[in-house]
């Protein structure tokens, strides 16, 4: 049986991997502190892992090549900077733990702990909120279990619930069970309809910003198209346009955490597993370009 809120895209249950001799993650704890948010994973044996942070600093991915997932913890948590977490299998059976955050973060510390007589092996990640958004490319580090010991802290947790719009529910009723619809934000309602305050400013054409990532079903894929669209539909309000895409990103992450699959209505495409993670990263990159364009006004 899968843990609540977790589904396995590969169709292989964690017990099957356990029989293959891999160590298992049996518990995840999250603690909020004045200077950090700490995440602790309890692991049944020795491990290696790596981590990366996307360009906007709002998604931490922990890669676990030799570890399996078997925790009964709920996947939706809103504590400290953490907004939730999801687990999925990538190529070659590598596990990926995704941790979306409410703000840009950096890894303040990442290390493994050996057994101490009271506890088994543990993976510890300390996340620190950033006052400014990162500008560097994705960063990745490899961490092994051969690290110094740390005293275990006590943790508290809280669940949060996701919401569906009326349009979501109407389309969802026509889709296969366990699948949610996603829409291109550029085809949705205006900022006035969403109740977003307008603070208008327009970027300079030809600003030195990276290109938008290519997604088949997105419209306004060039700087010129997007500038014209924002000037026409949003009256030059780049803050409201960016807020629309931020809202879309939050919904996509919610869908991934809750259902692990989504249907792109316009393209007739179903996203799951690694393709879904790739789509989340492309939305993050698009938001980064939108911010760049808004700064070069």
PDB file of N, CA and C in Angstrom, residues 17-121:
ATOM      1  N   UNK A  17      11.812  -3.106  -3.598  1.00  0.00           N
ATOM      2  CA  UNK A  17      13.174  -2.598  -3.576  1.00  0.00           C
ATOM      3  C   UNK A  17      13.885  -3.017  -2.285  1.00  0.00           C
ATOM      4  N   UNK A  18      13.144  -3.041  -1.177  1.00  0.00           N
ATOM      5  CA  UNK A  18      13.747  -3.428   0.091  1.00  0.00           C
ATOM      6  C   UNK A  18      14.294  -4.846   0.007  1.00  0.00           C
ATOM      7  N   UNK A  19      13.556  -5.738  -0.633  1.00  0.00           N
ATOM      8  CA  UNK A  19      14.015  -7.117  -0.766  1.00  0.00           C
ATOM      9  C   UNK A  19      15.278  -7.196  -1.606  1.00  0.00           C
ATOM     10  N   UNK A  20      15.506  -6.166  -2.438  1.00  0.00           N
ATOM     11  CA  UNK A  20      16.714  -6.149  -3.263  1.00  0.00           C
ATOM     12  C   UNK A  20      17.930  -5.703  -2.454  1.00  0.00           C
ATOM     13  N   UNK A  21      17.731  -5.322  -1.206  1.00  0.00           N
ATOM     14  CA  UNK A  21      18.850  -5.002  -0.332  1.00  0.00           C
ATOM     15  C   UNK A  21      19.172  -3.535  -0.190  1.00  0.00           C
ATOM     16  N   UNK A  22      18.382  -2.664  -0.786  1.00  0.00           N
ATOM     17  CA  UNK A  22      18.655  -1.236  -0.643  1.00  0.00           C
ATOM     18  C   UNK A  22      18.169  -0.721   0.708  1.00  0.00           C
ATOM     19  N   UNK A  23      18.880   0.274   1.285  1.00  0.00           N
ATOM     20  CA  UNK A  23      18.366   0.904   2.505  1.00  0.00           C
ATOM     21  C   UNK A  23      17.081   1.671   2.203  1.00  0.00           C
ATOM     22  N   UNK A  24      16.276   1.878   3.220  1.00  0.00           N
ATOM     23  CA  UNK A  24      14.950   2.468   3.058  1.00  0.00           C
ATOM     24  C   UNK A  24      14.820   3.722   3.913  1.00  0.00           C
ATOM     25  N   UNK A  25      14.203   4.769   3.362  1.00  0.00           N
ATOM     26  CA  UNK A  25      13.830   5.945   4.148  1.00  0.00           C
ATOM     27  C   UNK A  25      12.512   5.622   4.841  1.00  0.00           C
ATOM     28  N   UNK A  26      12.529   5.571   6.156  1.00  0.00           N
ATOM     29  CA  UNK A  26      11.347   5.157   6.911  1.00  0.00           C
ATOM     30  C   UNK A  26      10.613   6.312   7.576  1.00  0.00           C
ATOM     31  N   UNK A  27      11.225   7.503   7.597  1.00  0.00           N
ATOM     32  CA  UNK A  27      10.577   8.621   8.275  1.00  0.00           C
ATOM     33  C   UNK A  27      11.191   9.933   7.804  1.00  0.00           C
ATOM     34  N   UNK A  28      10.385  10.988   7.770  1.00  0.00           N
ATOM     35  CA  UNK A  28      10.873  12.329   7.457  1.00  0.00           C
ATOM     36  C   UNK A  28      10.333  13.287   8.511  1.00  0.00           C
ATOM     37  N   UNK A  29      11.210  14.129   9.062  1.00  0.00           N
ATOM     38  CA  UNK A  29      10.824  15.102  10.081  1.00  0.00           C
ATOM     39  C   UNK A  29      11.244  16.487   9.628  1.00  0.00           C
ATOM     40  N   UNK A  30      10.420  17.484   9.935  1.00  0.00           N
ATOM     41  CA  UNK A  30      10.694  18.866   9.549  1.00  0.00           C
ATOM     42  C   UNK A  30      10.598  19.740  10.787  1.00  0.00           C
ATOM     43  N   UNK A  31      11.602  20.565  11.024  1.00  0.00           N
ATOM     44  CA  UNK A  31      11.600  21.455  12.181  1.00  0.00           C
ATOM     45  C   UNK A  31      11.932  22.880  11.790  1.00  0.00           C
ATOM     46  N   UNK A  32      11.190  23.849  12.322  1.00  0.00           N
ATOM     47  CA  UNK A  32      11.416  25.266  12.037  1.00  0.00           C
ATOM     48  C   UNK A  32      12.173  25.907  13.190  1.00  0.00           C
ATOM     49  N   UNK A  33      13.255  26.611  12.879  1.00  0.00           N
ATOM     50  CA  UNK A  33      14.101  27.281  13.863  1.00  0.00           C
ATOM     51  C   UNK A  33      14.309  28.728  13.419  1.00  0.00           C
ATOM     52  N   UNK A  34      14.759  29.601  14.312  1.00  0.00           N
ATOM     53  CA  UNK A  34      14.928  31.009  13.938  1.00  0.00           C
ATOM     54  C   UNK A  34      15.845  31.220  12.737  1.00  0.00           C
ATOM     55  N   UNK A  35      16.873  30.382  12.594  1.00  0.00           N
ATOM     56  CA  UNK A  35      17.855  30.605  11.538  1.00  0.00           C
ATOM     57  C   UNK A  35      17.818  29.565  10.424  1.00  0.00           C
ATOM     58  N   UNK A  36      16.873  28.622  10.485  1.00  0.00           N
ATOM     59  CA  UNK A  36      16.862  27.564   9.468  1.00  0.00           C
ATOM     60  C   UNK A  36      15.591  26.734   9.568  1.00  0.00           C
ATOM     61  N   UNK A  37      15.351  25.952   8.524  1.00  0.00           N
ATOM     62  CA  UNK A  37      14.362  24.877   8.557  1.00  0.00           C
ATOM     63  C   UNK A  37      15.126  23.577   8.368  1.00  0.00           C
ATOM     64  N   UNK A  38      14.980  22.654   9.315  1.00  0.00           N
ATOM     65  CA  UNK A  38      15.748  21.405   9.265  1.00  0.00           C
ATOM     66  C   UNK A  38      14.863  20.246   8.801  1.00  0.00           C
ATOM     67  N   UNK A  39      15.399  19.458   7.865  1.00  0.00           N
ATOM     68  CA  UNK A  39      14.739  18.257   7.366  1.00  0.00           C
ATOM     69  C   UNK A  39      15.624  17.070   7.711  1.00  0.00           C
ATOM     70  N   UNK A  40      15.053  16.063   8.348  1.00  0.00           N
ATOM     71  CA  UNK A  40      15.802  14.868   8.731  1.00  0.00           C
ATOM     72  C   UNK A  40      15.114  13.639   8.147  1.00  0.00           C
ATOM     73  N   UNK A  41      15.873  12.829   7.420  1.00  0.00           N
ATOM     74  CA  UNK A  41      15.376  11.576   6.859  1.00  0.00           C
ATOM     75  C   UNK A  41      16.003  10.419   7.625  1.00  0.00           C
ATOM     76  N   UNK A  42      15.194   9.519   8.127  1.00  0.00           N
ATOM     77  CA  UNK A  42      15.694   8.312   8.788  1.00  0.00           C
ATOM     78  C   UNK A  42      15.910   7.227   7.743  1.00  0.00           C
ATOM     79  N   UNK A  43      17.130   6.679   7.685  1.00  0.00           N
ATOM     80  CA  UNK A  43      17.504   5.693   6.669  1.00  0.00           C
ATOM     81  C   UNK A  43      17.944   4.407   7.365  1.00  0.00           C
ATOM     82  N   UNK A  44      17.591   3.266   6.766  1.00  0.00           N
ATOM     83  CA  UNK A  44      17.855   1.981   7.419  1.00  0.00           C
ATOM     84  C   UNK A  44      19.286   1.483   7.243  1.00  0.00           C
ATOM     85  N   UNK A  45      20.088   2.123   6.368  1.00  0.00           N
ATOM     86  CA  UNK A  45      21.454   1.665   6.147  1.00  0.00           C
ATOM     87  C   UNK A  45      22.321   2.758   5.557  1.00  0.00           C
ATOM     88  N   UNK A  46      23.570   2.417   5.200  1.00  0.00           N
ATOM     89  CA  UNK A  46      24.501   3.390   4.626  1.00  0.00           C
ATOM     90  C   UNK A  46      23.968   3.922   3.301  1.00  0.00           C
ATOM     91  N   UNK A  47      24.362   5.153   2.967  1.00  0.00           N
ATOM     92  CA  UNK A  47      23.798   5.812   1.791  1.00  0.00           C
ATOM     93  C   UNK A  47      24.770   6.834   1.233  1.00  0.00           C
ATOM     94  N   UNK A  48      24.533   7.237   0.005  1.00  0.00           N
ATOM     95  CA  UNK A  48      25.123   8.422  -0.612  1.00  0.00           C
ATOM     96  C   UNK A  48      23.971   9.224  -1.202  1.00  0.00           C
ATOM     97  N   UNK A  49      24.115  10.543  -1.235  1.00  0.00           N
ATOM     98  CA  UNK A  49      23.077  11.342  -1.876  1.00  0.00           C
ATOM     99  C   UNK A  49      23.681  12.642  -2.393  1.00  0.00           C
ATOM    100  N   UNK A  50      23.011  13.241  -3.339  1.00  0.00           N
ATOM    101  CA  UNK A  50      23.402  14.557  -3.845  1.00  0.00           C
ATOM    102  C   UNK A  50      22.175  15.454  -3.807  1.00  0.00           C
ATOM    103  N   UNK A  51      22.409  16.755  -3.888  1.00  0.00           N
ATOM    104  CA  UNK A  51      21.274  17.675  -3.898  1.00  0.00           C
ATOM    105  C   UNK A  51      21.528  18.791  -4.892  1.00  0.00           C
ATOM    106  N   UNK A  52      20.447  19.406  -5.361  1.00  0.00           N
ATOM    107  CA  UNK A  52      20.550  20.551  -6.263  1.00  0.00           C
ATOM    108  C   UNK A  52      19.436  21.529  -5.936  1.00  0.00           C
ATOM    109  N   UNK A  53      19.638  22.783  -6.316  1.00  0.00           N
ATOM    110  CA  UNK A  53      18.635  23.826  -6.134  1.00  0.00           C
ATOM    111  C   UNK A  53      18.412  24.488  -7.481  1.00  0.00           C
ATOM    112  N   UNK A  54      17.152  24.723  -7.850  1.00  0.00           N
ATOM    113  CA  UNK A  54      16.898  25.350  -9.143  1.00  0.00           C
ATOM    114  C   UNK A  54      17.290  26.828  -9.110  1.00  0.00           C
ATOM    115  N   UNK A  55      17.240  27.480 -10.272  1.00  0.00           N
ATOM    116  CA  UNK A  55      17.755  28.847 -10.404  1.00  0.00           C
ATOM    117  C   UNK A  55      17.021  29.847  -9.511  1.00  0.00           C
ATOM    118  N   UNK A  56      15.723  29.649  -9.316  1.00  0.00           N
ATOM    119  CA  UNK A  56      14.972  30.591  -8.484  1.00  0.00           C
ATOM    120  C   UNK A  56      15.152  30.315  -6.996  1.00  0.00           C
ATOM    121  N   UNK A  57      15.774  29.181  -6.664  1.00  0.00           N
ATOM    122  CA  UNK A  57      16.015  28.848  -5.270  1.00  0.00           C
ATOM    123  C   UNK A  57      14.811  28.326  -4.523  1.00  0.00           C
ATOM    124  N   UNK A  58      13.729  27.982  -5.234  1.00  0.00           N
ATOM    125  CA  UNK A  58      12.488  27.572  -4.574  1.00  0.00           C
ATOM    126  C   UNK A  58      12.169  26.091  -4.736  1.00  0.00           C
ATOM    127  N   UNK A  59      13.123  25.299  -5.203  1.00  0.00           N
ATOM    128  CA  UNK A  59      12.921  23.858  -5.306  1.00  0.00           C
ATOM    129  C   UNK A  59      14.238  23.146  -5.017  1.00  0.00           C
ATOM    130  N   UNK A  60      14.261  22.355  -3.965  1.00  0.00           N
ATOM    131  CA  UNK A  60      15.422  21.535  -3.622  1.00  0.00           C
ATOM    132  C   UNK A  60      15.137  20.107  -4.064  1.00  0.00           C
ATOM    133  N   UNK A  61      16.063  19.510  -4.817  1.00  0.00           N
ATOM    134  CA  UNK A  61      15.936  18.125  -5.251  1.00  0.00           C
ATOM    135  C   UNK A  61      17.053  17.310  -4.602  1.00  0.00           C
ATOM    136  N   UNK A  62      16.689  16.273  -3.882  1.00  0.00           N
ATOM    137  CA  UNK A  62      17.655  15.365  -3.264  1.00  0.00           C
ATOM    138  C   UNK A  62      17.664  14.072  -4.071  1.00  0.00           C
ATOM    139  N   UNK A  63      18.821  13.732  -4.639  1.00  0.00           N
ATOM    140  CA  UNK A  63      18.963  12.522  -5.446  1.00  0.00           C
ATOM    141  C   UNK A  63      19.496  11.393  -4.576  1.00  0.00           C
ATOM    142  N   UNK A  64      18.810  10.262  -4.602  1.00  0.00           N
ATOM    143  CA  UNK A  64      19.126   9.137  -3.723  1.00  0.00           C
ATOM    144  C   UNK A  64      19.312   7.881  -4.565  1.00  0.00           C
ATOM    145  N   UNK A  65      20.531   7.644  -5.073  1.00  0.00           N
ATOM    146  CA  UNK A  65      20.748   6.534  -6.005  1.00  0.00           C
ATOM    147  C   UNK A  65      20.617   5.151  -5.395  1.00  0.00           C
ATOM    148  N   UNK A  66      20.792   5.008  -4.105  1.00  0.00           N
ATOM    149  CA  UNK A  66      20.768   3.678  -3.487  1.00  0.00           C
ATOM    150  C   UNK A  66      19.806   3.599  -2.307  1.00  0.00           C
ATOM    151  N   UNK A  67      18.791   4.444  -2.303  1.00  0.00           N
ATOM    152  CA  UNK A  67      17.866   4.498  -1.175  1.00  0.00           C
ATOM    153  C   UNK A  67      16.434   4.415  -1.686  1.00  0.00           C
ATOM    154  N   UNK A  68      15.582   3.722  -0.968  1.00  0.00           N
ATOM    155  CA  UNK A  68      14.176   3.588  -1.323  1.00  0.00           C
ATOM    156  C   UNK A  68      13.281   4.297  -0.315  1.00  0.00           C
ATOM    157  N   UNK A  69      12.055   4.549  -0.728  1.00  0.00           N
ATOM    158  CA  UNK A  69      11.122   5.355   0.052  1.00  0.00           C
ATOM    159  C   UNK A  69      10.055   4.459   0.672  1.00  0.00           C
ATOM    160  N   UNK A  70       9.898   4.538   1.987  1.00  0.00           N
ATOM    161  CA  UNK A  70       8.892   3.718   2.648  1.00  0.00           C
ATOM    162  C   UNK A  70       8.407   4.409   3.913  1.00  0.00           C
ATOM    163  N   UNK A  71       8.096   5.692   3.808  1.00  0.00           N
ATOM    164  CA  UNK A  71       7.610   6.428   4.966  1.00  0.00           C
ATOM    165  C   UNK A  71       6.104   6.571   4.898  1.00  0.00           C
ATOM    166  N   UNK A  72       5.457   6.585   6.044  1.00  0.00           N
ATOM    167  CA  UNK A  72       4.012   6.767   6.101  1.00  0.00           C
ATOM    168  C   UNK A  72       3.641   8.216   6.401  1.00  0.00           C
ATOM    169  N   UNK A  73       4.624   9.095   6.396  1.00  0.00           N
ATOM    170  CA  UNK A  73       4.340  10.508   6.635  1.00  0.00           C
ATOM    171  C   UNK A  73       3.558  11.092   5.462  1.00  0.00           C
ATOM    172  N   UNK A  74       2.679  12.042   5.754  1.00  0.00           N
ATOM    173  CA  UNK A  74       1.970  12.733   4.690  1.00  0.00           C
ATOM    174  C   UNK A  74       2.941  13.622   3.925  1.00  0.00           C
ATOM    175  N   UNK A  75       2.640  13.829   2.649  1.00  0.00           N
ATOM    176  CA  UNK A  75       3.562  14.573   1.796  1.00  0.00           C
ATOM    177  C   UNK A  75       3.319  16.074   1.817  1.00  0.00           C
ATOM    178  N   UNK A  76       2.243  16.543   2.465  1.00  0.00           N
ATOM    179  CA  UNK A  76       1.930  17.955   2.462  1.00  0.00           C
ATOM    180  C   UNK A  76       2.268  18.571   3.820  1.00  0.00           C
ATOM    181  N   UNK A  77       3.252  19.426   3.836  1.00  0.00           N
ATOM    182  CA  UNK A  77       3.667  20.078   5.074  1.00  0.00           C
ATOM    183  C   UNK A  77       3.925  21.550   4.778  1.00  0.00           C
ATOM    184  N   UNK A  78       3.567  22.405   5.701  1.00  0.00           N
ATOM    185  CA  UNK A  78       3.831  23.832   5.580  1.00  0.00           C
ATOM    186  C   UNK A  78       4.472  24.278   6.882  1.00  0.00           C
ATOM    187  N   UNK A  79       5.787  24.183   6.933  1.00  0.00           N
ATOM    188  CA  UNK A  79       6.513  24.481   8.161  1.00  0.00           C
ATOM    189  C   UNK A  79       7.838  25.130   7.802  1.00  0.00           C
ATOM    190  N   UNK A  80       8.144  26.254   8.451  1.00  0.00           N
ATOM    191  CA  UNK A  80       9.352  26.978   8.080  1.00  0.00           C
ATOM    192  C   UNK A  80       9.244  27.425   6.627  1.00  0.00           C
ATOM    193  N   UNK A  81      10.290  27.183   5.842  1.00  0.00           N
ATOM    194  CA  UNK A  81      10.262  27.540   4.423  1.00  0.00           C
ATOM    195  C   UNK A  81       9.704  26.414   3.562  1.00  0.00           C
ATOM    196  N   UNK A  82       9.475  25.239   4.141  1.00  0.00           N
ATOM    197  CA  UNK A  82       9.033  24.069   3.372  1.00  0.00           C
ATOM    198  C   UNK A  82       7.533  24.134   3.096  1.00  0.00           C
ATOM    199  N   UNK A  83       7.159  23.909   1.830  1.00  0.00           N
ATOM    200  CA  UNK A  83       5.755  23.892   1.445  1.00  0.00           C
ATOM    201  C   UNK A  83       5.229  22.480   1.216  1.00  0.00           C
ATOM    202  N   UNK A  84       6.089  21.497   1.229  1.00  0.00           N
ATOM    203  CA  UNK A  84       5.666  20.122   0.999  1.00  0.00           C
ATOM    204  C   UNK A  84       6.844  19.314   0.503  1.00  0.00           C
ATOM    205  N   UNK A  85       6.588  18.101   0.076  1.00  0.00           N
ATOM    206  CA  UNK A  85       7.632  17.293  -0.543  1.00  0.00           C
ATOM    207  C   UNK A  85       6.990  16.186  -1.358  1.00  0.00           C
ATOM    208  N   UNK A  86       7.740  15.692  -2.330  1.00  0.00           N
ATOM    209  CA  UNK A  86       7.253  14.593  -3.158  1.00  0.00           C
ATOM    210  C   UNK A  86       8.420  13.679  -3.496  1.00  0.00           C
ATOM    211  N   UNK A  87       8.126  12.427  -3.766  1.00  0.00           N
ATOM    212  CA  UNK A  87       9.149  11.446  -4.100  1.00  0.00           C
ATOM    213  C   UNK A  87       8.778  10.771  -5.406  1.00  0.00           C
ATOM    214  N   UNK A  88       9.791  10.552  -6.264  1.00  0.00           N
ATOM    215  CA  UNK A  88       9.536   9.918  -7.551  1.00  0.00           C
ATOM    216  C   UNK A  88      10.768   9.133  -7.962  1.00  0.00           C
ATOM    217  N   UNK A  89      10.564   8.157  -8.836  1.00  0.00           N
ATOM    218  CA  UNK A  89      11.670   7.361  -9.362  1.00  0.00           C
ATOM    219  C   UNK A  89      12.116   7.917 -10.700  1.00  0.00           C
ATOM    220  N   UNK A  90      13.431   8.119 -10.885  1.00  0.00           N
ATOM    221  CA  UNK A  90      13.992   8.588 -12.139  1.00  0.00           C
ATOM    222  C   UNK A  90      14.635   7.448 -12.901  1.00  0.00           C
ATOM    223  N   UNK A  91      15.458   7.795 -13.871  1.00  0.00           N
ATOM    224  CA  UNK A  91      16.124   6.791 -14.691  1.00  0.00           C
ATOM    225  C   UNK A  91      17.076   5.954 -13.840  1.00  0.00           C
ATOM    226  N   UNK A  92      17.156   4.677 -14.164  1.00  0.00           N
ATOM    227  CA  UNK A  92      18.049   3.790 -13.443  1.00  0.00           C
ATOM    228  C   UNK A  92      17.630   3.512 -12.013  1.00  0.00           C
ATOM    229  N   UNK A  93      16.367   3.813 -11.686  1.00  0.00           N
ATOM    230  CA  UNK A  93      15.895   3.555 -10.333  1.00  0.00           C
ATOM    231  C   UNK A  93      16.372   4.542  -9.295  1.00  0.00           C
ATOM    232  N   UNK A  94      16.922   5.690  -9.738  1.00  0.00           N
ATOM    233  CA  UNK A  94      17.370   6.715  -8.793  1.00  0.00           C
ATOM    234  C   UNK A  94      16.148   7.423  -8.208  1.00  0.00           C
ATOM    235  N   UNK A  95      16.096   7.535  -6.890  1.00  0.00           N
ATOM    236  CA  UNK A  95      14.995   8.229  -6.252  1.00  0.00           C
ATOM    237  C   UNK A  95      15.245   9.724  -6.192  1.00  0.00           C
ATOM    238  N   UNK A  96      14.189  10.507  -6.363  1.00  0.00           N
ATOM    239  CA  UNK A  96      14.283  11.968  -6.296  1.00  0.00           C
ATOM    240  C   UNK A  96      13.290  12.472  -5.258  1.00  0.00           C
ATOM    241  N   UNK A  97      13.789  13.151  -4.245  1.00  0.00           N
ATOM    242  CA  UNK A  97      12.940  13.798  -3.256  1.00  0.00           C
ATOM    243  C   UNK A  97      12.892  15.282  -3.581  1.00  0.00           C
ATOM    244  N   UNK A  98      11.724  15.796  -3.933  1.00  0.00           N
ATOM    245  CA  UNK A  98      11.553  17.207  -4.260  1.00  0.00           C
ATOM    246  C   UNK A  98      10.968  17.964  -3.082  1.00  0.00           C
ATOM    247  N   UNK A  99      11.540  19.130  -2.785  1.00  0.00           N
ATOM    248  CA  UNK A  99      11.095  19.935  -1.647  1.00  0.00           C
ATOM    249  C   UNK A  99      10.836  21.363  -2.127  1.00  0.00           C
ATOM    250  N   UNK A 100       9.599  21.709  -2.495  1.00  0.00           N
ATOM    251  CA  UNK A 100       9.290  23.094  -2.860  1.00  0.00           C
ATOM    252  C   UNK A 100       9.293  23.987  -1.627  1.00  0.00           C
ATOM    253  N   UNK A 101       9.760  25.226  -1.788  1.00  0.00           N
ATOM    254  CA  UNK A 101       9.863  26.145  -0.657  1.00  0.00           C
ATOM    255  C   UNK A 101       9.082  27.421  -0.918  1.00  0.00           C
ATOM    256  N   UNK A 102       8.697  28.092   0.147  1.00  0.00           N
ATOM    257  CA  UNK A 102       7.878  29.292   0.042  1.00  0.00           C
ATOM    258  C   UNK A 102       8.675  30.498  -0.421  1.00  0.00           C
ATOM    259  N   UNK A 103       9.983  30.439  -0.289  1.00  0.00           N
ATOM    260  CA  UNK A 103      10.852  31.533  -0.705  1.00  0.00           C
ATOM    261  C   UNK A 103      12.166  30.945  -1.192  1.00  0.00           C
ATOM    262  N   UNK A 104      12.990  31.766  -1.798  1.00  0.00           N
ATOM    263  CA  UNK A 104      14.296  31.283  -2.242  1.00  0.00           C
ATOM    264  C   UNK A 104      15.126  30.864  -1.032  1.00  0.00           C
ATOM    265  N   UNK A 105      15.841  29.753  -1.162  1.00  0.00           N
ATOM    266  CA  UNK A 105      16.639  29.234  -0.053  1.00  0.00           C
ATOM    267  C   UNK A 105      18.029  28.848  -0.533  1.00  0.00           C
ATOM    268  N   UNK A 106      18.911  28.630   0.413  1.00  0.00           N
ATOM    269  CA  UNK A 106      20.193  28.000   0.152  1.00  0.00           C
ATOM    270  C   UNK A 106      20.351  26.846   1.130  1.00  0.00           C
ATOM    271  N   UNK A 107      21.219  25.899   0.790  1.00  0.00           N
ATOM    272  CA  UNK A 107      21.516  24.801   1.698  1.00  0.00           C
ATOM    273  C   UNK A 107      22.556  25.285   2.706  1.00  0.00           C
ATOM    274  N   UNK A 108      22.136  25.509   3.924  1.00  0.00           N
ATOM    275  CA  UNK A 108      23.047  25.959   4.970  1.00  0.00           C
ATOM    276  C   UNK A 108      23.956  24.824   5.421  1.00  0.00           C
ATOM    277  N   UNK A 109      23.431  23.607   5.432  1.00  0.00           N
ATOM    278  CA  UNK A 109      24.208  22.417   5.797  1.00  0.00           C
ATOM    279  C   UNK A 109      23.520  21.194   5.218  1.00  0.00           C
ATOM    280  N   UNK A 110      24.324  20.210   4.818  1.00  0.00           N
ATOM    281  CA  UNK A 110      23.799  18.940   4.316  1.00  0.00           C
ATOM    282  C   UNK A 110      24.800  17.854   4.671  1.00  0.00           C
ATOM    283  N   UNK A 111      24.368  16.870   5.413  1.00  0.00           N
ATOM    284  CA  UNK A 111      25.306  15.845   5.858  1.00  0.00           C
ATOM    285  C   UNK A 111      24.545  14.590   6.279  1.00  0.00           C
ATOM    286  N   UNK A 112      25.306  13.502   6.449  1.00  0.00           N
ATOM    287  CA  UNK A 112      24.743  12.252   6.926  1.00  0.00           C
ATOM    288  C   UNK A 112      25.228  11.959   8.329  1.00  0.00           C
ATOM    289  N   UNK A 113      24.444  11.214   9.062  1.00  0.00           N
ATOM    290  CA  UNK A 113      24.792  10.835  10.431  1.00  0.00           C
ATOM    291  C   UNK A 113      24.836   9.316  10.553  1.00  0.00           C
ATOM    292  N   UNK A 114      25.878   8.778  11.199  1.00  0.00           N
ATOM    293  CA  UNK A 114      25.927   7.336  11.453  1.00  0.00           C
ATOM    294  C   UNK A 114      25.044   6.987  12.648  1.00  0.00           C
ATOM    295  N   UNK A 115      24.773   5.710  12.871  1.00  0.00           N
ATOM    296  CA  UNK A 115      23.989   5.310  14.050  1.00  0.00           C
ATOM    297  C   UNK A 115      24.673   5.761  15.338  1.00  0.00           C
ATOM    298  N   UNK A 116      23.876   6.150  16.340  1.00  0.00           N
ATOM    299  CA  UNK A 116      24.447   6.629  17.601  1.00  0.00           C
ATOM    300  C   UNK A 116      23.997   5.806  18.802  1.00  0.00           C
ATOM    301  N   UNK A 117      23.433   4.639  18.564  1.00  0.00           N
ATOM    302  CA  UNK A 117      22.955   3.811  19.657  1.00  0.00           C
ATOM    303  C   UNK A 117      21.476   3.973  19.904  1.00  0.00           C
ATOM    304  N   UNK A 118      20.971   5.205  19.691  1.00  0.00           N
ATOM    305  CA  UNK A 118      19.545   5.475  19.869  1.00  0.00           C
ATOM    306  C   UNK A 118      18.826   5.608  18.538  1.00  0.00           C
ATOM    307  N   UNK A 119      19.548   6.109  17.528  1.00  0.00           N
ATOM    308  CA  UNK A 119      18.978   6.330  16.206  1.00  0.00           C
ATOM    309  C   UNK A 119      19.857   5.665  15.157  1.00  0.00           C
ATOM    310  N   UNK A 120      19.247   5.357  14.019  1.00  0.00           N
ATOM    311  CA  UNK A 120      19.994   4.775  12.920  1.00  0.00           C
ATOM    312  C   UNK A 120      20.620   5.848  12.049  1.00  0.00           C
ATOM    313  N   UNK A 121      20.918   5.501  10.784  1.00  0.00           N
ATOM    314  CA  UNK A 121      21.473   6.468   9.848  1.00  0.00           C
ATOM    315  C   UNK A 121      20.445   7.565   9.569  1.00  0.00           C
TER     316      UNK A 121
END
